[in-house]
């Protein structure tokens, strides 16, 4: 039985204006993400992954084709789609608690003070920020800032979580910890997730499906189902099947990296 | 605490020491270097028996009015220039052109258009603080990362909410810096502005003293300007620390 699509790319192409005419970045991508799926997008850097996510987030419009969320073309950003950026984007002038409450003070999803506090406390706890409620972000480490960004996004109860290399700037240990924390949070409150990553390991460990993108202009190279059930735990990394899947994805990705490198080489020659 | 106070005091004492050394060294004609204690005595005299409090009051008032007007205009103008980079490309040369003009060169024109009253003096200070403030403002605003606005949009903020809850807080530190720089520039321009037929004011005090070759009074005037400017700067810094303690580095 087919689940209804929540995010849908329909023959999506996108061009940016360049010096010598338009530059095609996304080329005829068609793809669906179903309810509660965790989909990772992986591909060489500069291929157009962020561009794809920005179309779902509502920051960019496709040049042709349509991007649908729950059947409606995306018009702009909105609180139904939480976005986690690589550079965190926590508000430095607000404390941890105020950051999380930010969305709840907006007319789009305003809550009374008591409810706000309750929601803040819940997500501070979930993301392990309880001891830092009144600290400013300058006091927090990179991992804590990213947890704060996730808590802030969760507070407005988005149905979707769009994450653009969210753990890219973190060290390996923090990164592994963040992956488990996020999987845990998703166990408590399911969301439909689109994760952009350049880590094959991360993609295989976290997602239910991996979309490998080609070099620019990007198309879908291959879609790989990840059969492991949730909840997942770190011992999965030791699983032989995990290793096989990882090698398969890695070789696909490496080929596209090579293609992209050749391309860059040609254009600079 | 005591150590800190001592460290702050040391360079000041060194300057006074150097001043005495030069005065007593005999390298410079004695009449050209009034000794620090003579200046101090004169300061006390002017403060208690003569016009100094009025001079300070008049100058402070002019600086306040000039800076208040200059910053009131510089904040919105600087904001627009910093936020809309396209506009900035065209306006930038214009601003740098006007900023480069020394206020003293504008005095003849100011006198022609605004006369020789209080207003003309404030206009000079307004001019100086506006251009200093506007540049600090737009350089600061242009550096604000667009990510905060994007985040706010994804959380459901309307344009008005973005302005009120994101852009204003990000602007406050730059406003305070602009205010600080404008105040500094205004005090530095004060003497020039009081070239316009001023009877009172620290600049007027200095100019009158120079006609009578009263070097000690010139020194009193200069030192007063320096200390008042310093005090105001410290006050704004203290306010900044309280208001924007969230910032990584604090001025
Ligand atoms: N606003 C823009 N204007 C012009 N070109 C852009 C813009 N944004 C991205 N690009 C180009 O589009 C390509 C894809 O960018 P991006 O989606 O950020 O790649 P990825 O996230 O896969 O690393 C890059 O070559 C980038 O230079
Ligand atoms: Mg990217």
GROMACS .gro file of C-alpha atoms and ligand atoms in nm, chain A residues 14-18 23-26 41-54 60 164-165 196 213-214 216 218 257 260, ligand 1:
model
   60
   14UNK     CA    1   1.614   2.535  -1.099
   15UNK     CA    2   1.847   2.781  -1.266
   16UNK     CA    3   2.044   3.061  -1.110
   17UNK     CA    4   2.128   3.368  -1.316
   18UNK     CA    5   2.499   3.349  -1.400
   23UNK     CA    6   2.318   2.818  -1.478
   24UNK     CA    7   2.116   2.503  -1.425
   25UNK     CA    8   2.169   2.364  -1.076
   26UNK     CA    9   1.877   2.123  -1.032
   41UNK     CA   10   2.010   1.352   0.053
   42UNK     CA   11   2.373   1.291  -0.025
   43UNK     CA   12   2.588   1.412  -0.313
   44UNK     CA   13   2.906   1.601  -0.397
   45UNK     CA   14   2.936   1.944  -0.240
   46UNK     CA   15   2.812   2.219  -0.465
   47UNK     CA   16   2.579   1.986  -0.656
   48UNK     CA   17   2.258   2.156  -0.544
   49UNK     CA   18   2.144   1.985  -0.223
   50UNK     CA   19   2.094   2.305  -0.028
   51UNK     CA   20   1.913   2.448  -0.327
   52UNK     CA   21   1.672   2.155  -0.320
   53UNK     CA   22   1.609   2.197   0.048
   54UNK     CA   23   1.556   2.571   0.007
   60UNK     CA   24   1.357   2.943  -0.350
  164UNK     CA   25   2.114   2.107   0.601
  165UNK     CA   26   2.433   1.937   0.715
  196UNK     CA   27   2.125   1.678   0.383
  213UNK     CA   28   2.240   1.298  -0.615
  214UNK     CA   29   2.461   1.343  -0.923
  216UNK     CA   30   2.573   1.956  -1.099
  218UNK     CA   31   2.199   1.759  -1.005
  257UNK     CA   32   3.239   1.347  -0.649
  260UNK     CA   33   3.195   1.694  -1.017
  521LIG     N1   34   2.191   3.235  -0.487
  521LIG     C1   35   2.270   3.174  -0.577
  521LIG     N2   36   2.303   3.236  -0.693
  521LIG     C2   37   2.381   3.175  -0.784
  521LIG     N3   38   2.434   3.051  -0.769
  521LIG     C3   39   2.406   2.986  -0.655
  521LIG     C4   40   2.324   3.043  -0.554
  521LIG     N4   41   2.313   2.952  -0.454
  521LIG     C5   42   2.385   2.845  -0.491
  521LIG     N5   43   2.441   2.864  -0.613
  521LIG     C6   44   2.522   2.766  -0.686
  521LIG     O1   45   2.445   2.651  -0.702
  521LIG     C7   46   2.524   2.536  -0.683
  521LIG     C8   47   2.463   2.445  -0.580
  521LIG     O2   48   2.468   2.508  -0.454
  521LIG     P1   49   2.418   2.435  -0.323
  521LIG     O3   50   2.276   2.394  -0.341
  521LIG     O4   51   2.446   2.524  -0.210
  521LIG     O5   52   2.512   2.307  -0.318
  521LIG     P2   53   2.529   2.197  -0.204
  521LIG     O6   54   2.438   2.232  -0.092
  521LIG     O7   55   2.495   2.067  -0.270
  521LIG     O8   56   2.673   2.198  -0.165
  521LIG     C9   57   2.663   2.583  -0.646
  521LIG     O9   58   2.744   2.574  -0.759
  521LIG    C10   59   2.642   2.726  -0.606
  521LIG    O10   60   2.755   2.801  -0.642
   0.00000   0.00000   0.00000
